[in-house]
Coordinates of C-alpha atoms and ligand atoms in Angstrom, one line a residue:
M112 CA 109.9 89.9 101.5
I113 CA 108.2 90.3 104.8
A114 CA 110.6 91.2 108.2
V115 CA 108.5 89.9 111.4
I116 CA 110.4 92.0 114.6
K117 CA 110.2 91.0 117.7
Q118 CA 107.6 92.1 120.6
G119 CA 108.9 95.0 122.5
V120 CA 111.4 96.3 120.1
P121 CA 112.0 100.2 121.1
A122 CA 110.4 101.9 117.8
A123 CA 113.8 103.7 117.6
Q124 CA 115.6 99.9 117.0
V125 CA 113.0 99.4 114.0
D126 CA 113.6 103.0 112.9
N127 CA 117.4 101.9 113.0
L128 CA 116.8 98.7 110.7
V129 CA 114.5 100.3 108.9
N130 CA 117.1 103.4 108.0
W131 CA 119.6 100.4 107.3
L132 CA 116.9 98.6 104.9
E133 CA 116.4 102.5 102.4
T134 CA 120.1 102.4 102.1
Q135 CA 120.1 99.2 99.7
N136 CA 117.3 100.5 97.5
L137 CA 113.8 99.1 99.0
T138 CA 110.7 100.8 100.4
V139 CA 109.7 99.4 103.0
H140 CA 106.1 99.8 104.3
R141 CA 105.2 99.3 108.1
S142 CA 102.7 97.6 109.6
E143 CA 102.9 98.2 113.3
G144 CA 100.2 95.4 115.2
V145 CA 99.3 95.5 118.6
Y146 CA 102.0 93.2 119.5
T147 CA 103.5 92.3 116.3
T148 CA 105.1 94.9 113.7
I149 CA 106.2 93.3 110.2
L150 CA 108.2 95.5 107.1
G151 CA 107.3 94.8 103.8
L152 CA 110.3 94.6 101.6
V153 CA 109.2 96.4 98.8
G154 CA 111.7 96.3 95.4
D155 CA 114.8 93.9 94.7
T156 CA 115.0 92.0 97.8
T157 CA 117.6 89.4 96.0
Q158 CA 120.1 91.6 97.0
V159 CA 119.1 91.5 100.6
D160 CA 121.4 89.2 102.8
I161 CA 118.5 87.0 104.5
E162 CA 120.5 85.8 106.6
L163 CA 122.2 87.9 108.2
L164 CA 119.1 89.7 108.3
Q165 CA 117.4 86.3 110.1
N166 CA 120.4 86.8 112.4
L167 CA 119.6 90.4 114.0
E168 CA 118.7 90.5 117.3
I169 CA 115.4 92.4 116.7
V170 CA 113.9 90.1 114.2
E171 CA 111.9 87.6 114.8
S172 CA 111.5 85.7 111.2
V173 CA 112.2 87.0 107.9
T174 CA 110.2 85.3 104.7
R175 CA 110.5 85.8 101.3
I176 CA 106.9 86.4 99.7
S177 CA 105.8 84.4 96.3
E178 CA 103.7 86.2 95.3
P179 CA 105.3 89.5 92.8
F180 CA 102.5 91.9 94.0
K181 CA 104.3 93.3 97.4
S182 CA 102.0 97.0 97.9
A183 CA 98.3 95.2 96.6
N184 CA 99.5 92.0 99.2
R185 CA 97.3 91.0 102.1
K186 CA 100.3 90.0 104.4
F187 CA 102.0 92.7 104.8
H188 CA 99.0 95.3 105.1
P189 CA 96.3 92.8 107.4
E190 CA 93.5 95.7 107.2
D191 CA 91.0 95.6 104.2
T192 CA 91.4 98.8 102.1
V193 CA 88.8 101.1 103.1
V194 CA 88.5 104.4 99.3
D195 CA 87.2 106.8 100.6
V196 CA 85.5 108.0 96.2
S197 CA 84.2 111.8 97.7
G198 CA 82.7 110.8 101.3
V199 CA 81.6 107.1 99.5
K200 CA 83.0 104.4 101.1
I201 CA 83.9 101.1 99.3
G202 CA 85.6 98.1 101.7
G203 CA 87.0 96.9 105.5
G204 CA 82.4 96.9 105.4
H205 CA 81.2 99.3 103.5
F206 CA 79.7 98.6 100.5
A207 CA 78.6 100.3 97.6
I208 CA 76.3 100.3 94.5
V209 CA 77.1 101.8 91.4
A210 CA 74.8 102.5 88.5
G211 CA 74.3 104.4 85.1
P212 CA 74.1 103.8 81.8
C213 CA 76.7 102.0 79.9
S214 CA 77.8 105.4 78.1
V215 CA 76.3 109.0 78.7
E216 CA 74.0 110.2 75.3
S217 CA 72.4 113.0 75.9
E218 CA 71.6 115.3 79.4
E219 CA 68.1 114.5 79.4
Q220 CA 70.0 110.5 79.5
I221 CA 72.2 111.1 82.2
I222 CA 70.0 113.2 84.5
A223 CA 67.1 110.9 84.6
V224 CA 68.6 108.2 85.4
A225 CA 71.2 109.7 87.9
K226 CA 67.9 110.4 89.4
Q227 CA 66.5 107.1 89.3
V228 CA 69.6 105.8 90.7
Q229 CA 69.9 107.7 93.5
A230 CA 66.6 107.2 95.0
S231 CA 66.8 103.1 94.3
G232 CA 70.3 103.3 96.8
A233 CA 72.8 103.8 94.3
T234 CA 75.8 106.2 96.3
L235 CA 77.8 106.4 92.8
L236 CA 76.9 107.0 89.0
R237 CA 78.6 105.7 86.1
G238 CA 78.3 106.4 82.9
G239 CA 81.0 106.1 80.1
A240 CA 81.9 109.1 77.5
F241 CA 84.9 107.2 76.0
K242 CA 83.5 103.9 74.9
P243 CA 86.3 100.8 74.1
R244 CA 84.6 99.4 71.5
T245 CA 85.2 96.1 69.7
S246 CA 84.1 97.8 66.6
P247 CA 85.1 101.1 65.2
Y248 CA 82.0 101.5 63.5
D249 CA 79.5 101.7 66.8
F250 CA 78.9 104.7 69.3
Q251 CA 82.6 105.3 70.4
G252 CA 80.6 107.6 73.0
L253 CA 80.6 111.4 73.7
A254 CA 84.4 112.4 74.8
A255 CA 84.9 115.3 76.2
D256 CA 80.8 116.8 76.4
G257 CA 79.5 113.3 77.6
L258 CA 82.2 114.3 80.7
K259 CA 80.6 117.3 80.8
L260 CA 77.0 115.8 80.8
L261 CA 78.2 113.6 83.5
K262 CA 79.3 116.8 85.6
E263 CA 75.8 117.9 85.0
A264 CA 74.1 115.2 86.5
K265 CA 76.7 115.2 89.4
R266 CA 75.9 118.9 90.7
E267 CA 72.1 117.7 90.0
T268 CA 72.1 114.7 92.4
G269 CA 75.3 115.0 94.7
M270 CA 76.5 111.7 93.1
P271 CA 80.5 111.1 92.8
I272 CA 80.8 109.8 88.9
V273 CA 82.6 107.6 87.8
T274 CA 84.0 106.5 83.9
E275 CA 86.4 104.9 81.6
I276 CA 90.0 106.6 80.8
M277 CA 91.2 105.0 77.6
N278 CA 94.7 107.6 77.5
A279 CA 96.7 109.0 79.6
N280 CA 96.2 111.9 77.8
H281 CA 92.9 113.1 79.1
L282 CA 93.6 113.0 82.3
P283 CA 93.4 117.0 82.3
L284 CA 89.8 116.5 81.4
F285 CA 89.3 114.3 84.2
E286 CA 89.4 116.8 87.2
D287 CA 86.2 116.2 87.8
V288 CA 85.3 112.8 88.2
D289 CA 85.5 110.9 91.0
L290 CA 86.7 107.3 90.7
V291 CA 88.3 106.9 87.2
Q292 CA 87.9 103.3 86.0
V293 CA 90.5 101.7 83.7
G294 CA 87.7 99.0 81.6
A295 CA 88.7 95.2 80.7
R296 CA 91.0 96.3 77.7
N297 CA 93.3 98.5 79.5
M298 CA 93.9 96.2 82.4
Q299 CA 97.1 95.6 81.0
N300 CA 98.0 98.9 79.0
F301 CA 101.5 99.6 81.7
D302 CA 101.5 103.1 80.4
L303 CA 97.9 103.5 81.4
L304 CA 98.5 102.2 85.1
K305 CA 102.3 103.9 85.5
E306 CA 100.1 107.5 84.8
L307 CA 97.3 106.4 86.9
G308 CA 100.2 105.8 90.0
H309 CA 100.7 109.2 90.0
I310 CA 97.7 111.1 90.7
R311 CA 95.5 111.3 93.6
K312 CA 92.8 109.9 92.7
P313 CA 90.4 106.3 93.8
I314 CA 91.3 104.3 91.1
L315 CA 88.6 101.6 89.7
L316 CA 90.8 99.0 88.0
K317 CA 88.4 96.2 86.0
R318 CA 89.8 92.2 85.4
G319 CA 91.1 91.4 82.4
L320 CA 89.0 89.7 79.5
A321 CA 91.5 86.5 79.8
N322 CA 93.9 87.7 83.1
T323 CA 94.6 85.6 86.1
M324 CA 94.3 87.1 89.3
K325 CA 97.8 87.6 89.5
E326 CA 97.7 89.6 86.3
W327 CA 94.9 91.7 87.4
L328 CA 97.5 92.3 91.2
M329 CA 100.1 92.9 88.7
S330 CA 98.6 95.8 87.5
A331 CA 97.2 96.8 90.7
E332 CA 101.0 96.8 92.0
Y333 CA 101.6 98.8 88.9
I334 CA 99.7 101.6 90.3
M335 CA 100.5 100.8 94.0
A336 CA 103.9 101.2 92.5
G337 CA 103.6 104.9 90.9
G338 CA 102.2 106.2 94.9
N339 CA 98.9 105.1 94.8
E340 CA 97.2 103.3 96.7
Q341 CA 93.3 104.3 96.5
I342 CA 91.8 101.0 94.3
I343 CA 89.3 99.0 94.1
L344 CA 89.4 95.6 91.9
C345 CA 86.5 95.4 89.6
E346 CA 85.3 91.6 89.0
R347 CA 83.3 91.3 85.2
G348 CA 84.0 88.0 83.9
I349 CA 86.2 86.7 81.8
R350 CA 86.2 84.7 78.6
T351 CA 85.8 81.4 78.9
Y352 CA 83.7 78.4 76.1
E353 CA 80.8 79.5 77.3
T354 CA 78.8 80.9 75.2
Y355 CA 75.5 81.9 76.5
T356 CA 76.7 84.9 78.5
R357 CA 78.3 87.0 77.7
N358 CA 81.5 86.5 79.5
T359 CA 81.4 84.0 82.6
L360 CA 81.9 85.7 85.9
D361 CA 84.3 84.5 88.3
L362 CA 82.8 84.9 92.1
S363 CA 85.8 82.4 93.0
A364 CA 87.8 86.0 92.7
V365 CA 85.7 87.6 95.8
P366 CA 86.4 85.5 98.6
M367 CA 90.2 84.5 96.7
L368 CA 90.8 88.5 96.1
H369 CA 90.3 89.2 99.8
E370 CA 92.5 86.9 101.0
L371 CA 95.3 87.4 98.8
T372 CA 94.8 91.1 99.5
H373 CA 93.5 94.1 102.0
L374 CA 91.9 96.3 98.3
P375 CA 88.2 96.5 97.8
V376 CA 86.8 94.0 95.9
M377 CA 83.2 95.3 93.7
V378 CA 81.2 92.6 91.0
D379 CA 80.3 93.9 87.5
P380 CA 77.1 91.6 87.1
S381 CA 75.8 93.5 83.4
H382 CA 78.8 92.6 81.9
A383 CA 80.4 89.3 83.2
S384 CA 76.3 87.9 81.4
G385 CA 75.4 90.1 79.3
I386 CA 71.7 89.1 79.7
N387 CA 69.0 91.7 82.1
W388 CA 67.6 88.8 83.6
M389 CA 70.7 87.3 84.6
V390 CA 71.3 91.0 86.7
K391 CA 69.5 90.1 89.8
P392 CA 70.5 86.7 90.5
M393 CA 74.4 87.3 89.9
A394 CA 74.3 90.6 92.0
M395 CA 72.5 88.5 94.8
A396 CA 75.3 86.1 94.8
A397 CA 77.9 88.8 94.3
A398 CA 76.6 90.3 97.3
A399 CA 76.5 86.9 99.3
A400 CA 80.1 85.7 98.2
G401 CA 80.9 89.0 99.9
A402 CA 82.0 91.8 97.9
D403 CA 82.2 95.4 99.0
G404 CA 80.5 96.6 95.9
L405 CA 78.3 96.5 92.7
M406 CA 78.4 98.2 89.1
I407 CA 74.9 97.6 87.4
E408 CA 74.2 99.0 83.7
V409 CA 70.9 100.8 84.3
H410 CA 69.2 102.9 81.4
N411 CA 65.9 104.9 81.5
D412 CA 64.9 102.6 77.8
P413 CA 67.4 99.9 77.1
K414 CA 65.3 99.6 73.6
R415 CA 67.5 102.6 72.4
A416 CA 70.4 103.1 74.0
L417 CA 73.7 103.3 71.8
C418 CA 75.5 100.7 73.8
D419 CA 74.8 97.2 75.6
G420 CA 71.0 98.1 75.5
A421 CA 71.3 93.8 76.3
Q422 CA 72.0 93.3 79.9
S423 CA 71.1 97.5 80.4
L424 CA 68.1 97.4 83.3
T425 CA 65.8 99.8 83.5
P426 CA 65.5 101.9 86.5
E427 CA 62.3 99.8 88.2
Q428 CA 64.9 96.6 87.6
F429 CA 67.5 98.4 89.1
D430 CA 65.3 99.3 92.0
D431 CA 64.3 95.6 92.6
V432 CA 67.4 94.3 92.4
A433 CA 69.0 97.3 95.3
K434 CA 66.2 95.7 97.1
R435 CA 67.1 92.3 97.3
V436 CA 70.9 93.1 97.7
R437 CA 70.3 94.9 100.5
Q438 CA 68.3 91.8 101.7
I439 CA 71.3 89.6 101.1
R440 CA 73.9 91.9 103.0
E441 CA 71.4 91.7 105.8
A442 CA 70.9 88.1 105.7
I443 CA 74.8 87.2 105.8
K444 CA 75.5 89.3 108.7
E445 CA 77.4 88.2 111.2
Ligands
PEP695 C1 82.2 99.0 81.6 O1 82.4 99.2 82.3 O2 81.6 100.3 80.6 C2 82.5 98.9 80.5 C3 83.2 99.2 79.0 O3 83.5 97.4 80.8 P1 84.3 96.5 80.8 O4 85.2 97.2 80.5 O5 84.7 95.8 82.0 O6 84.4 95.6 79.6
MN696 MN1 79.0 98.7 78.8

């Protein structure tokens, strides 16, 4: 529910209203514009007497919002959220490229790839250590050792690191991880999301394999309800009837989410297409659609990659993609 306060109402009177609403077990998000103050009421608003609120002298209007996501809703947080990942900003006009291998395989591999993608303009390094694989017989990642190698690459290059968490029990191992990724398969692992609401680290929340944008935003809401508001959404393709591509990249999610939420929206063209040569056009299209960043898989030797080699770019190919993406961003500047 949103309450718009009349222009020129003294702050003390707004404070009184906020205090009163809070006694009704509601959390109140206050957004102060130049002329208008808007109160976003989060909690069980079914108990709120809407007529009573509407008739208060200081209240201009009250609207019940139909969207069940409140904290993520742009309606009462009109400004873009800028997520700061250890100094790298994403959202609100700040664009960042996350690049690196699907999984960390060895010290040489992760450090070589880190240096190369950094030289091409990536500002965040990715690498899976806990890998969610469809088959239990496939490479499952180097787990804690993989995280150690990722940290080593961070020490070498100064790049903040991004890696996936699959189990909240692993959180102590993630202390030096700068951006914690929730993968598509865990987008609705509500216990994990609740735990991530209690930490104070940014979260990269990927879209579930077959989830709607509303369900995705509700997952962001789970994290935000715990007090962690540093969330980046990442579109990575959804399951459709199409089989030529690994998934179907839903680029309409970028403008739609920018309309619905203040959270930054990234795009992962690698998992979306599953095909090396499709990453470039899809990355360019994502930039043109206004994405706040990209996540791209890069491997120094894709043919021998232990995971997702078919969609991984060589460092040289990544360099070209990064250049083209910069050109697109330049071309669409208003
Ligand atoms: C990944 O980014 O390594 C990954 C497994 O992606 P997704 O969760 O989107 O499948
Ligand atoms: Mn992968």
